[in-house]
Structures are given as C-alpha cells and as structure tokens.
Amino acid sequence: MDSTDFSSLDLSASLLKNLRSLGYEEMTTIQAQSLPHILAGKDVIGQGKTGSGKTAAFGLGILQKLDVKNFELQSLVLCPTRELADQVAKEIRRLARTIANIKVLTLCGGMPFGPQIGSLQHGTHIIVGTPGRIEDHLSKKTLNLGTVTTLVLDEADRMLDMGFQKSLDIILRKIPAKRQTLLFSATYPDQIQSMSKRIMLKPVLVQVNSTHPPMTTALLNNIFTKLPITKIA
Ligand code: ADP
Ligand code: MG
C-alpha cells in the first residue's frame, strides 16, 4: 500500500509547506500511485476519472525538477482546449506560489500572437498550451522546444478525439528524445496505447478506476468472439 502522505515523497520543503497551506492534506489515489514514479524521472501513463487530481500529479513532478535560475523552457504541457489549458496553468501557478520568479505561460488559439511572441522572447520555464497554437508557433519559428526535458500530454484521449494527432506528431519531432514523458487520460483506448508505445520509454501504467477494470477494444472483442450465440425463440 502506497503512503498517502505528501511528506513521504521527495519534494522540497517549500512545495510541501505550500501543499499544506492549500489544504492538500493527503494525496489522492492517482497521486499516491504515480508521484513516486514521476519524481523518479520515469515515463508515466496515468488514467483516472475527472477530479482525481491528475494536474497536481504532473504539476508537482514538473516543479520539483524545475531549475528556476535557468530561464530556458523546461516543461511543455499540452491540453485539448484553451479552457483546460487555463485551468492547468492556474493550478500549476498555485502549486508554484512559493517558488520566486517562476514563469508559466499559456499559449492557446483564439488569442493574438503578438503578446505570446513577446512573452516567449522574455523567457519562460513552463508552457501550457493547445497543440494547434504550439504548432503555429513552431512554423513561425517563434518557439524553440529544444530545451524541453518534461512533456505532459493532459487529457490525451480528448486530444486524439479532437483530431490533434498530426499536430502532436509535429510537436514531438521538435522535443529532444531524451526527456520525461507523462501522459494523462480519463480513458485508455487502443489509440492511446499505441501512441504511448511510440512516444514513451518503458512507461509505468497507473490506472485508478474505482468502478470498472479497463475495457480495451481488444479485450471486448475477445469477450464477444468467445460468447456463445444463443437464439432466443
Ligand atoms: P483531474 O485533472 O484528475 O480531473 P484536477 O487535477 O483538476 O483533477 O483536481 C480536481 C480538484 O482537486 C482540484 O480542485 C484540485 O485543486 C483538487 N486537489 C487535487 N489534489 C488534491 C489533494 N491531494 N488534496 C485536496 N485537493 C486536491
Ligand atoms: Mg485534468
């Protein structure tokens, strides 16, 4: 059984103190199961329903390894929509409020390019954005992902449902292969499994499913082909 006490983790004293002040008394299940692997630098796939606390799981991983004195971009978090990117950036800033001079920038569509380019020129530690806008900045050469050491795909199932696979492929080609990749998703369909095989290195799979065990398409097909067909008279 994993400990649910944040202080059992290898987290800095200032992050621990801030968690207490935010009222985070203990880890949620997905945090308790994923954070030890995330903090050990492993690639992690985290599957858990909405509200299970996935943002703090990857957020604390990013913040614990961040070097705030280094003004290079260190982490990229991709989210399916602007609303989700804004929520994630807000939660990361809350988790980071004891770290002086940390820069978290959101890069989403529907916003003008000018201020985003200005912010990029000033330097940022963490970018939270949507795949389309990140791809746009890459093609304009206003964003360099060559220094990224942590990539997070949040709500990966929704990003694929929304047709972002091509953008993700383009973005992934610009991030060094030597990196930590964290993938979070509410569901774990075949598409996610095959993508994780392509982009992750020996990922640890953490599934927190309070109701059902995961039902992949392959498993379902397997069950259906084995069911005897009974005719109802
Ligand atoms: P998910 O991404 O899994 O849907 P979130 O990361 O958005 O979930 O977290 C849901 C809510 O739970 C947020 O309001 C967050 O601040 C809160 N939360 C996360 N972890 C903890 C914790 N360990 N203790 C208390 N509240 C938490
Ligand atoms: Mg989330």
PDB file of N, CA, C and O in Angstrom, residues 163-197:
ATOM      1  N   GLY A 163      -8.771  15.311 -33.041  1.00  0.00           N
ATOM      2  CA  GLY A 163      -8.006  15.299 -34.286  1.00  0.00           C
ATOM      3  C   GLY A 163      -6.631  15.936 -34.202  1.00  0.00           C
ATOM      4  O   GLY A 163      -6.095  16.397 -35.204  1.00  0.00           O
ATOM      5  N   PHE A 164      -6.042  15.951 -33.000  1.00  0.00           N
ATOM      6  CA  PHE A 164      -4.735  16.599 -32.825  1.00  0.00           C
ATOM      7  C   PHE A 164      -3.535  15.680 -33.074  1.00  0.00           C
ATOM      8  O   PHE A 164      -2.397  16.095 -32.837  1.00  0.00           O
ATOM      9  N   GLN A 165      -3.785  14.453 -33.533  1.00  0.00           N
ATOM     10  CA  GLN A 165      -2.659  13.521 -33.703  1.00  0.00           C
ATOM     11  C   GLN A 165      -1.543  14.117 -34.569  1.00  0.00           C
ATOM     12  O   GLN A 165      -0.363  14.027 -34.234  1.00  0.00           O
ATOM     13  N   LYS A 166      -1.940  14.736 -35.707  1.00  0.00           N
ATOM     14  CA  LYS A 166      -0.934  15.270 -36.625  1.00  0.00           C
ATOM     15  C   LYS A 166      -0.118  16.384 -35.963  1.00  0.00           C
ATOM     16  O   LYS A 166       1.109  16.414 -36.079  1.00  0.00           O
ATOM     17  N   SER A 167      -0.808  17.273 -35.261  1.00  0.00           N
ATOM     18  CA  SER A 167      -0.097  18.353 -34.551  1.00  0.00           C
ATOM     19  C   SER A 167       0.847  17.774 -33.506  1.00  0.00           C
ATOM     20  O   SER A 167       1.987  18.228 -33.355  1.00  0.00           O
ATOM     21  N   LEU A 168       0.360  16.768 -32.784  1.00  0.00           N
ATOM     22  CA  LEU A 168       1.200  16.156 -31.746  1.00  0.00           C
ATOM     23  C   LEU A 168       2.463  15.569 -32.366  1.00  0.00           C
ATOM     24  O   LEU A 168       3.564  15.722 -31.822  1.00  0.00           O
ATOM     25  N   ASP A 169       2.313  14.908 -33.524  1.00  0.00           N
ATOM     26  CA  ASP A 169       3.485  14.314 -34.183  1.00  0.00           C
ATOM     27  C   ASP A 169       4.504  15.389 -34.553  1.00  0.00           C
ATOM     28  O   ASP A 169       5.707  15.206 -34.362  1.00  0.00           O
ATOM     29  N   ILE A 170       4.016  16.508 -35.071  1.00  0.00           N
ATOM     30  CA  ILE A 170       4.906  17.604 -35.468  1.00  0.00           C
ATOM     31  C   ILE A 170       5.632  18.163 -34.233  1.00  0.00           C
ATOM     32  O   ILE A 170       6.841  18.382 -34.249  1.00  0.00           O
ATOM     33  N   ILE A 171       4.880  18.355 -33.147  1.00  0.00           N
ATOM     34  CA  ILE A 171       5.463  18.898 -31.911  1.00  0.00           C
ATOM     35  C   ILE A 171       6.507  17.930 -31.343  1.00  0.00           C
ATOM     36  O   ILE A 171       7.608  18.331 -30.945  1.00  0.00           O
ATOM     37  N   LEU A 172       6.159  16.648 -31.338  1.00  0.00           N
ATOM     38  CA  LEU A 172       7.065  15.642 -30.757  1.00  0.00           C
ATOM     39  C   LEU A 172       8.409  15.588 -31.478  1.00  0.00           C
ATOM     40  O   LEU A 172       9.435  15.329 -30.862  1.00  0.00           O
ATOM     41  N   ARG A 173       8.383  15.850 -32.778  1.00  0.00           N
ATOM     42  CA  ARG A 173       9.643  15.822 -33.535  1.00  0.00           C
ATOM     43  C   ARG A 173      10.590  16.946 -33.109  1.00  0.00           C
ATOM     44  O   ARG A 173      11.787  16.881 -33.372  1.00  0.00           O
ATOM     45  N   LYS A 174      10.055  17.981 -32.465  1.00  0.00           N
ATOM     46  CA  LYS A 174      10.878  19.130 -32.064  1.00  0.00           C
ATOM     47  C   LYS A 174      11.373  19.045 -30.618  1.00  0.00           C
ATOM     48  O   LYS A 174      12.056  19.936 -30.129  1.00  0.00           O
ATOM     49  N   ILE A 175      10.957  17.993 -29.909  1.00  0.00           N
ATOM     50  CA  ILE A 175      11.350  17.859 -28.496  1.00  0.00           C
ATOM     51  C   ILE A 175      12.425  16.775 -28.404  1.00  0.00           C
ATOM     52  O   ILE A 175      12.279  15.717 -29.022  1.00  0.00           O
ATOM     53  N   PRO A 176      13.495  17.033 -27.649  1.00  0.00           N
ATOM     54  CA  PRO A 176      14.559  16.022 -27.574  1.00  0.00           C
ATOM     55  C   PRO A 176      14.014  14.657 -27.133  1.00  0.00           C
ATOM     56  O   PRO A 176      13.099  14.583 -26.305  1.00  0.00           O
ATOM     57  N   ALA A 177      14.582  13.600 -27.704  1.00  0.00           N
ATOM     58  CA  ALA A 177      14.143  12.247 -27.354  1.00  0.00           C
ATOM     59  C   ALA A 177      14.469  11.937 -25.894  1.00  0.00           C
ATOM     60  O   ALA A 177      13.771  11.181 -25.228  1.00  0.00           O
ATOM     61  N   LYS A 178      15.561  12.548 -25.412  1.00  0.00           N
ATOM     62  CA  LYS A 178      15.939  12.335 -24.008  1.00  0.00           C
ATOM     63  C   LYS A 178      15.103  13.296 -23.159  1.00  0.00           C
ATOM     64  O   LYS A 178      15.430  14.468 -22.990  1.00  0.00           O
ATOM     65  N   ARG A 179      13.982  12.789 -22.699  1.00  0.00           N
ATOM     66  CA  ARG A 179      13.028  13.607 -21.940  1.00  0.00           C
ATOM     67  C   ARG A 179      12.178  12.673 -21.095  1.00  0.00           C
ATOM     68  O   ARG A 179      12.206  11.462 -21.276  1.00  0.00           O
ATOM     69  N   GLN A 180      11.443  13.284 -20.178  1.00  0.00           N
ATOM     70  CA  GLN A 180      10.438  12.523 -19.434  1.00  0.00           C
ATOM     71  C   GLN A 180       9.082  12.826 -20.066  1.00  0.00           C
ATOM     72  O   GLN A 180       8.756  13.999 -20.290  1.00  0.00           O
ATOM     73  N   THR A 181       8.322  11.799 -20.362  1.00  0.00           N
ATOM     74  CA  THR A 181       7.005  11.989 -20.963  1.00  0.00           C
ATOM     75  C   THR A 181       5.926  11.462 -20.018  1.00  0.00           C
ATOM     76  O   THR A 181       5.993  10.312 -19.578  1.00  0.00           O
ATOM     77  N   LEU A 182       4.973  12.332 -19.703  1.00  0.00           N
ATOM     78  CA  LEU A 182       3.878  11.962 -18.799  1.00  0.00           C
ATOM     79  C   LEU A 182       2.579  12.093 -19.578  1.00  0.00           C
ATOM     80  O   LEU A 182       2.336  13.118 -20.215  1.00  0.00           O
ATOM     81  N   LEU A 183       1.766  11.055 -19.556  1.00  0.00           N
ATOM     82  CA  LEU A 183       0.521  11.066 -20.328  1.00  0.00           C
ATOM     83  C   LEU A 183      -0.645  10.804 -19.386  1.00  0.00           C
ATOM     84  O   LEU A 183      -0.650   9.805 -18.673  1.00  0.00           O
ATOM     85  N   PHE A 184      -1.605  11.740 -19.384  1.00  0.00           N
ATOM     86  CA  PHE A 184      -2.769  11.583 -18.511  1.00  0.00           C
ATOM     87  C   PHE A 184      -4.033  11.545 -19.340  1.00  0.00           C
ATOM     88  O   PHE A 184      -4.147  12.229 -20.354  1.00  0.00           O
ATOM     89  N   SER A 185      -4.956  10.706 -18.912  1.00  0.00           N
ATOM     90  CA  SER A 185      -6.142  10.484 -19.708  1.00  0.00           C
ATOM     91  C   SER A 185      -7.252   9.937 -18.811  1.00  0.00           C
ATOM     92  O   SER A 185      -6.975   9.264 -17.820  1.00  0.00           O
ATOM     93  N   ALA A 186      -8.498  10.282 -19.172  1.00  0.00           N
ATOM     94  CA  ALA A 186      -9.612   9.724 -18.385  1.00  0.00           C
ATOM     95  C   ALA A 186      -9.900   8.300 -18.834  1.00  0.00           C
ATOM     96  O   ALA A 186     -10.369   7.480 -18.056  1.00  0.00           O
ATOM     97  N   THR A 187      -9.618   8.007 -20.116  1.00  0.00           N
ATOM     98  CA  THR A 187      -9.836   6.652 -20.640  1.00  0.00           C
ATOM     99  C   THR A 187      -8.521   6.143 -21.225  1.00  0.00           C
ATOM    100  O   THR A 187      -7.560   6.911 -21.385  1.00  0.00           O
ATOM    101  N   TYR A 188      -8.482   4.851 -21.533  1.00  0.00           N
ATOM    102  CA  TYR A 188      -7.234   4.264 -22.030  1.00  0.00           C
ATOM    103  C   TYR A 188      -7.523   3.382 -23.252  1.00  0.00           C
ATOM    104  O   TYR A 188      -7.366   2.174 -23.216  1.00  0.00           O
ATOM    105  N   PRO A 189      -7.988   4.027 -24.335  1.00  0.00           N
ATOM    106  CA  PRO A 189      -8.318   3.252 -25.538  1.00  0.00           C
ATOM    107  C   PRO A 189      -7.068   2.784 -26.284  1.00  0.00           C
ATOM    108  O   PRO A 189      -5.956   3.223 -25.978  1.00  0.00           O
ATOM    109  N   ASP A 190      -7.274   1.915 -27.293  1.00  0.00           N
ATOM    110  CA  ASP A 190      -6.167   1.366 -28.095  1.00  0.00           C
ATOM    111  C   ASP A 190      -5.269   2.456 -28.680  1.00  0.00           C
ATOM    112  O   ASP A 190      -4.052   2.319 -28.710  1.00  0.00           O
ATOM    113  N   GLN A 191      -5.925   3.532 -29.167  1.00  0.00           N
ATOM    114  CA  GLN A 191      -5.174   4.643 -29.794  1.00  0.00           C
ATOM    115  C   GLN A 191      -4.124   5.207 -28.841  1.00  0.00           C
ATOM    116  O   GLN A 191      -3.028   5.565 -29.248  1.00  0.00           O
ATOM    117  N   ILE A 192      -4.500   5.334 -27.571  1.00  0.00           N
ATOM    118  CA  ILE A 192      -3.574   5.888 -26.574  1.00  0.00           C
ATOM    119  C   ILE A 192      -2.457   4.875 -26.321  1.00  0.00           C
ATOM    120  O   ILE A 192      -1.286   5.243 -26.208  1.00  0.00           O
ATOM    121  N   GLN A 193      -2.840   3.611 -26.246  1.00  0.00           N
ATOM    122  CA  GLN A 193      -1.814   2.590 -26.011  1.00  0.00           C
ATOM    123  C   GLN A 193      -0.788   2.592 -27.130  1.00  0.00           C
ATOM    124  O   GLN A 193       0.411   2.521 -26.882  1.00  0.00           O
ATOM    125  N   SER A 194      -1.261   2.679 -28.397  1.00  0.00           N
ATOM    126  CA  SER A 194      -0.282   2.623 -29.482  1.00  0.00           C
ATOM    127  C   SER A 194       0.540   3.904 -29.538  1.00  0.00           C
ATOM    128  O   SER A 194       1.750   3.850 -29.798  1.00  0.00           O
ATOM    129  N   MET A 195      -0.075   5.040 -29.234  1.00  0.00           N
ATOM    130  CA  MET A 195       0.712   6.277 -29.217  1.00  0.00           C
ATOM    131  C   MET A 195       1.770   6.218 -28.112  1.00  0.00           C
ATOM    132  O   MET A 195       2.916   6.598 -28.331  1.00  0.00           O
ATOM    133  N   SER A 196       1.372   5.718 -26.941  1.00  0.00           N
ATOM    134  CA  SER A 196       2.342   5.682 -25.833  1.00  0.00           C
ATOM    135  C   SER A 196       3.532   4.793 -26.189  1.00  0.00           C
ATOM    136  O   SER A 196       4.662   5.088 -25.814  1.00  0.00           O
ATOM    137  N   LYS A 197       3.277   3.732 -26.960  1.00  0.00           N
ATOM    138  CA  LYS A 197       4.395   2.868 -27.381  1.00  0.00           C
ATOM    139  C   LYS A 197       5.368   3.624 -28.266  1.00  0.00           C
ATOM    140  O   LYS A 197       6.571   3.392 -28.233  1.00  0.00           O
TER     141      LYS A 197
END
